[in-house]
Amino acid sequence: MKQESQNKREGFSSSIGVIAAVLGSAVGLGNIWKFPYVTGANGGAAFILVYLVCLALVGLPVMLSEHLIGRATKSNAVGAFKKLQPRRPWFLVGGAGVISAFLIMAFYTTVVGWVYAYIFKSASGALLTNKPQQTTQVFNSLISGVAEPLFWQVLVLIVIGIIIMAGVTKGIERVTKFLMPMLFILLVIIDIRSLSLPGASSGLAFLFKPDFSKITVSAILAALGLAFFKLSVGMGAMITYGSYVDKQENLPKMAVKVALSDTLVSLMAGIAIFPAVFAFGFEPKAGPPLLFIIIPTVFNSMPLGRIFMVLFFLLTAFAATGAMLSLLEVPIAYFTEEYQWSRRKATLITIVGIGLLGSTATLSNSVLSNVLIFGKTFFDFFDFATSNVLLPLGGIFIALFAGWQWGYANVKREMTNEGQLRNEGLFKVYIVLVRYLVPIAIAIILLTGLNIIHI
Ligand code: PHE
């Protein structure tokens, strides 16, 4: 029985499909919503530099480790560790990943719900206003409602539930292959518009002229957390996707390509937003609402603005879909492989679980706004606990596992495709990073950022 289900295990069918799915996981609300608002809240260019360092030296090696672990074992996040170390508790790292997937989805689907709502609001003309106060008001009235945001969140869950049920090749791969190029083209158009706004240069200066006095320890923790969130690492999504990747793929090359393209999309989203922030006299520190308040103002001053605005939110929804599919696939692969549930049953139970948890995030702007965990609303707590705690922690253990536990020769064999690839030098750098730099750097940033130690 077990043998049979393993023979039938699906996978990505082509190199392009792999890149589309992995990039589809990386690119999402993280680029279009989170990157701009976290950058805005932490002072701009200097923060971006710290973020890039975290991405290249910490996030990227963890991503590669996950791909290697996934492909070597052809298993879900928990099963992968069980296969490689049956007698040690490493599988708990995968278990924490499954939990992180639920927590991230809880607030992620809230925000995608807002995006869905905005597709309709921009089509109806509700957002076509020259007054920034008015776009702020439209947003506030949406998120402080009860039935309306819950309705959109449920709709989001139904849509991704349907795609995920279709499977890895026919669902995930097919959808992401179509969405990624579309998103890119639209971002180019919006960037051109945003850059031609009067006053665009102060937005660019904010994005590209670093002021290092803005860098605090908590900003560094935020940069690290963002790097993990962006690359979808630290919670097993990349182990799961890695398990669908063919033995012939060049994994280090793929990870670098994905990280570069993802960064490009984030910067393009920043260029879409910050010139307008300054042109219309907003504060870059607006936090999570930033996207929803600024983007309409970029469009309402341009010809065919309404159509472009609809397209923009549509594509944001599409980008978020690729990311949500990878988040969902973590528990789905776990339930189907470890408990032999059908894909259908796993999907339904996961979606309902996320819906219940996620409603607390959605309602934290209205009826649950006074319920605080560690001083944060449900929404902020899920966001903070995953990006700034669970993902970096997961990253430490994944790096330690690849660096110290799995075995030098085993890691090397997987990274060189059984010796076929000539990437010895790269391998040596990688090993030093996962053995020393990644775990030590994360531990220091985490402990100081959370105020546990002071330096
Ligand atoms: N990388 C996704 C984004 O930027 C979010 C994500 C995090 C997806 C973790 C999967 C796992 O939106």
Coordinates of C-alpha atoms in Angstrom, one line a residue, residues 138-455:
V138 CA -12.5 53.0 2.0
F139 CA -9.8 50.8 3.4
N140 CA -10.7 51.4 7.0
S141 CA -14.4 50.7 6.5
L142 CA -13.5 47.4 4.7
I143 CA -11.2 46.1 7.4
S144 CA -13.3 47.2 10.3
G145 CA -16.4 45.3 9.0
V146 CA -17.3 41.8 10.1
A147 CA -19.3 40.0 7.4
E148 CA -17.5 41.7 4.4
P149 CA -13.9 40.8 5.1
L150 CA -14.9 37.3 6.3
F151 CA -16.8 36.7 3.1
W152 CA -13.7 37.6 1.0
Q153 CA -11.5 35.4 3.2
V154 CA -13.8 32.4 2.7
L155 CA -13.8 33.0 -1.0
V156 CA -10.0 33.0 -1.1
L157 CA -10.0 29.7 0.7
I158 CA -12.4 28.1 -1.7
V159 CA -10.5 29.3 -4.7
I160 CA -7.1 27.9 -3.5
G161 CA -8.8 24.7 -2.2
I162 CA -10.0 24.0 -5.7
I163 CA -6.6 24.6 -7.3
I164 CA -4.8 22.5 -4.7
M165 CA -7.2 19.6 -5.1
A166 CA -6.3 19.5 -8.8
G167 CA -2.8 18.4 -7.8
V168 CA 0.8 19.4 -8.2
T169 CA 1.1 19.3 -12.0
K170 CA -2.4 20.2 -13.1
G171 CA -3.0 22.6 -10.3
I172 CA 0.1 24.3 -8.9
E173 CA 2.4 24.1 -12.0
R174 CA -0.2 25.0 -14.6
V175 CA -1.5 28.1 -12.7
T176 CA 1.9 29.5 -11.7
K177 CA 3.4 29.2 -15.1
F178 CA 0.7 31.5 -16.5
L179 CA 0.7 34.0 -13.7
M180 CA 4.3 35.0 -13.2
P181 CA 4.9 36.7 -16.6
M182 CA 1.7 38.6 -16.4
L183 CA 2.6 40.1 -13.0
F184 CA 5.9 41.2 -14.3
I185 CA 4.5 43.1 -17.3
L186 CA 2.0 44.9 -15.2
L187 CA 4.5 46.0 -12.6
V188 CA 6.6 47.5 -15.4
I189 CA 3.7 49.6 -16.6
I190 CA 2.9 50.8 -13.0
D191 CA 6.5 51.7 -12.4
I192 CA 6.6 53.9 -15.4
R193 CA 3.5 55.7 -14.3
S194 CA 4.7 56.0 -10.7
L195 CA 8.1 57.4 -11.8
S196 CA 6.5 60.0 -14.0
L197 CA 4.6 61.5 -11.0
P198 CA 5.8 64.9 -9.9
G199 CA 8.0 64.5 -6.9
A200 CA 8.9 60.9 -7.7
S201 CA 12.6 61.5 -6.9
S202 CA 12.0 61.8 -3.1
G203 CA 10.5 58.3 -3.3
L204 CA 13.5 57.0 -5.1
A205 CA 15.9 58.6 -2.7
F206 CA 14.0 57.0 0.2
L207 CA 14.4 53.6 -1.5
F208 CA 18.0 53.9 -2.7
K209 CA 19.9 56.4 -0.5
P210 CA 20.8 54.7 2.7
D211 CA 20.7 56.5 6.1
F212 CA 22.3 54.1 8.5
S213 CA 21.2 55.9 11.6
K214 CA 17.8 54.3 10.9
I215 CA 19.2 50.8 11.6
T216 CA 18.2 49.4 14.9
V217 CA 18.3 45.8 16.2
S218 CA 14.6 45.3 15.7
A219 CA 15.1 46.6 12.1
I220 CA 17.7 43.9 11.6
L221 CA 15.4 41.2 13.0
A222 CA 12.6 42.6 10.7
A223 CA 15.0 42.3 7.7
L224 CA 15.9 38.8 8.6
G225 CA 12.3 37.8 9.1
L226 CA 11.3 39.4 5.8
A227 CA 14.1 37.5 4.0
F228 CA 12.7 34.2 5.3
F229 CA 9.2 35.1 4.6
K230 CA 10.1 36.3 1.1
L231 CA 12.0 33.2 0.1
S232 CA 9.3 30.9 1.7
V233 CA 12.0 29.3 3.9
G234 CA 12.2 28.1 7.5
M235 CA 9.0 26.1 7.5
G236 CA 9.3 23.3 5.0
A237 CA 7.6 24.7 2.0
M238 CA 10.8 24.5 0.1
I239 CA 11.4 20.9 1.4
T240 CA 8.0 20.0 0.1
Y241 CA 8.5 21.7 -3.3
G242 CA 12.1 20.3 -3.5
S243 CA 10.5 16.8 -3.2
Y244 CA 8.7 17.4 -6.5
V245 CA 11.9 18.4 -8.3
D246 CA 13.7 16.2 -10.8
K247 CA 17.2 14.7 -10.1
Q248 CA 18.7 16.5 -13.1
E249 CA 17.9 20.1 -11.9
N250 CA 20.8 22.3 -10.8
L251 CA 19.5 23.2 -7.4
P252 CA 22.0 26.0 -6.4
K253 CA 21.5 27.7 -9.7
M254 CA 17.8 27.5 -9.3
A255 CA 17.9 29.0 -5.8
V256 CA 20.0 31.9 -7.0
K257 CA 17.7 32.6 -10.0
V258 CA 14.7 32.6 -7.7
A259 CA 16.2 34.9 -5.1
L260 CA 17.3 37.4 -7.8
S261 CA 14.0 37.4 -9.6
D262 CA 12.1 37.7 -6.3
T263 CA 14.3 40.7 -5.3
L264 CA 13.6 42.4 -8.6
V265 CA 9.9 42.1 -8.1
S266 CA 10.1 43.5 -4.5
L267 CA 12.1 46.5 -5.8
M268 CA 9.7 47.0 -8.6
A269 CA 6.8 47.0 -6.1
G270 CA 8.8 49.6 -4.0
I271 CA 9.2 51.8 -7.1
A272 CA 5.5 51.5 -7.7
I273 CA 4.6 52.7 -4.3
F274 CA 7.2 55.1 -2.8
P275 CA 7.3 57.8 -5.4
A276 CA 3.5 58.0 -5.0
V277 CA 3.8 58.0 -1.2
F278 CA 5.9 61.2 -1.4
A279 CA 4.0 62.7 -4.4
F280 CA 0.8 62.6 -2.5
G281 CA 2.2 63.6 0.9
F282 CA 1.7 60.3 2.7
E283 CA 3.9 59.0 5.5
P284 CA 5.9 56.0 4.4
K285 CA 5.3 54.5 7.8
A286 CA 1.7 53.7 7.3
G287 CA 2.2 50.0 8.0
P288 CA 0.1 47.2 6.6
P289 CA -2.5 49.5 5.0
L290 CA 0.2 51.2 2.8
L291 CA -0.5 49.3 -0.4
F292 CA -4.3 49.7 -0.1
I293 CA -4.1 53.4 0.4
I294 CA -1.3 54.4 -2.0
I295 CA -1.9 52.3 -5.1
P296 CA -5.3 53.7 -5.8
T297 CA -3.8 57.2 -5.8
V298 CA -1.2 56.2 -8.4
F299 CA -3.9 55.0 -10.7
N300 CA -6.6 57.7 -10.3
S301 CA -4.4 60.3 -12.0
M302 CA -3.7 58.3 -15.1
P303 CA -5.7 57.5 -18.2
L304 CA -7.5 54.2 -18.1
G305 CA -6.6 54.2 -14.4
R306 CA -9.7 52.2 -13.4
I307 CA -8.8 49.3 -15.7
F308 CA -5.2 49.3 -14.6
M309 CA -6.2 49.3 -11.0
V310 CA -8.5 46.3 -11.5
L311 CA -5.6 44.5 -13.2
F312 CA -3.2 45.4 -10.5
F313 CA -5.2 43.9 -7.7
L314 CA -6.1 41.0 -9.9
L315 CA -2.4 40.2 -10.4
T316 CA -1.7 40.8 -6.7
A317 CA -4.3 38.1 -6.0
F318 CA -2.7 35.9 -8.6
A319 CA 0.8 36.4 -7.1
A320 CA -0.6 35.6 -3.7
T321 CA -2.2 32.5 -5.0
G322 CA 1.2 30.9 -6.0
A323 CA 2.4 31.6 -2.5
M324 CA -0.7 30.3 -0.8
L325 CA -0.5 27.1 -2.9
S326 CA 3.0 26.4 -1.5
L327 CA 1.9 27.2 2.0
L328 CA -1.0 24.8 1.7
E329 CA 1.0 22.1 0.1
V330 CA 3.0 21.7 3.4
P331 CA 0.1 20.4 5.5
I332 CA -1.5 18.6 2.5
A333 CA 1.7 16.7 1.7
Y334 CA 2.1 15.9 5.4
F335 CA -1.4 14.6 5.9
T336 CA -1.5 12.6 2.6
E337 CA 1.9 11.0 3.1
E338 CA 2.1 10.5 6.9
Y339 CA -1.6 9.6 7.5
Q340 CA -2.6 8.3 4.0
W341 CA -5.5 10.8 3.8
S342 CA -6.8 11.4 0.4
R343 CA -5.8 14.7 -1.2
R344 CA -9.4 15.8 -1.0
K345 CA -9.8 15.1 2.7
A346 CA -6.5 16.7 3.5
T347 CA -7.5 19.8 1.6
L348 CA -10.9 20.1 3.1
I349 CA -9.7 19.7 6.7
T350 CA -6.7 22.1 6.2
I351 CA -8.9 24.8 4.6
V352 CA -11.5 24.6 7.4
G353 CA -8.7 24.8 10.0
I354 CA -7.2 27.8 8.4
G355 CA -10.6 29.4 8.0
L356 CA -11.3 29.1 11.7
L357 CA -7.9 30.4 12.7
G358 CA -7.9 33.0 10.0
S359 CA -11.2 34.5 11.1
T360 CA -9.5 35.6 14.3
A361 CA -7.0 37.5 12.2
T362 CA -9.7 39.1 10.1
L363 CA -11.8 40.1 13.0
S364 CA -8.8 41.6 14.9
N365 CA -9.6 44.9 13.2
S366 CA -13.1 44.9 14.5
V367 CA -14.8 42.7 17.2
L368 CA -11.5 41.1 18.4
S369 CA -9.5 44.3 18.3
N370 CA -9.2 44.2 22.1
V371 CA -8.0 40.6 22.4
L372 CA -4.3 40.8 22.7
I373 CA -1.6 38.0 22.8
F374 CA 1.8 39.3 24.0
G375 CA 0.4 42.8 23.4
K376 CA -0.5 42.1 19.8
T377 CA -3.8 41.5 18.0
F378 CA -4.3 38.1 16.5
F379 CA -3.3 39.5 13.0
D380 CA -0.1 41.1 14.2
F381 CA 0.7 38.2 16.5
F382 CA 0.5 35.6 13.6
D383 CA 2.5 37.8 11.4
F384 CA 5.2 38.6 14.0
A385 CA 5.4 35.1 15.5
T386 CA 6.0 33.5 12.1
S387 CA 8.3 35.9 10.3
N388 CA 10.3 37.1 13.3
V389 CA 10.4 33.9 15.4
L390 CA 9.3 30.6 13.8
L391 CA 10.8 31.0 10.4
P392 CA 14.3 32.1 11.7
L393 CA 14.2 29.4 14.3
G394 CA 13.3 26.8 11.6
G395 CA 16.2 28.3 9.6
I396 CA 18.7 27.6 12.4
F397 CA 17.7 24.0 12.6
I398 CA 17.5 23.3 8.9
A399 CA 21.0 24.8 8.5
L400 CA 22.3 22.8 11.5
F401 CA 20.8 19.7 10.0
A402 CA 22.3 20.1 6.6
G403 CA 25.7 21.3 8.0
W404 CA 26.3 18.9 10.9
Q405 CA 23.8 16.1 10.9
W406 CA 23.0 14.8 7.4
G407 CA 26.6 14.0 6.6
Y408 CA 29.1 15.9 4.5
A409 CA 29.3 13.3 1.7
N410 CA 25.5 13.0 1.5
V411 CA 24.9 16.7 1.2
K412 CA 27.7 16.9 -1.4
R413 CA 26.2 14.1 -3.5
E414 CA 22.8 15.8 -3.6
M415 CA 24.2 19.2 -4.4
T416 CA 26.4 18.0 -7.2
N417 CA 23.8 15.7 -8.6
E418 CA 25.8 12.6 -7.8
G419 CA 29.0 14.3 -9.0
Q420 CA 27.7 15.4 -12.4
L421 CA 27.8 19.1 -11.6
R422 CA 31.2 20.8 -11.2
N423 CA 30.3 23.0 -8.2
E424 CA 32.8 22.0 -5.6
G425 CA 33.9 25.5 -4.7
L426 CA 30.3 26.6 -4.3
F427 CA 29.7 23.6 -2.1
K428 CA 32.5 24.5 0.2
V429 CA 31.2 28.0 0.6
Y430 CA 27.7 26.6 1.2
I431 CA 28.9 24.3 3.9
V432 CA 30.8 27.0 5.8
L433 CA 27.6 29.2 5.7
V434 CA 25.2 26.5 7.0
R435 CA 27.6 25.2 9.6
Y436 CA 28.6 28.5 11.1
L437 CA 27.4 31.8 9.7
V438 CA 23.7 31.0 9.3
P439 CA 23.0 29.5 12.7
I440 CA 25.2 32.0 14.6
A441 CA 23.9 35.0 12.8
I442 CA 20.2 34.0 13.2
A443 CA 20.7 33.2 16.9
I444 CA 22.3 36.6 17.6
I445 CA 19.7 38.6 15.7
L446 CA 16.9 36.6 17.2
L447 CA 18.1 36.9 20.8
T448 CA 18.9 40.6 20.6
G449 CA 15.9 41.5 18.4
L450 CA 13.5 39.8 20.9
N451 CA 15.4 41.6 23.7
I452 CA 16.5 38.4 25.3
I453 CA 20.2 39.4 25.3
H454 CA 21.7 42.9 24.9
I455 CA 24.8 43.7 23.0

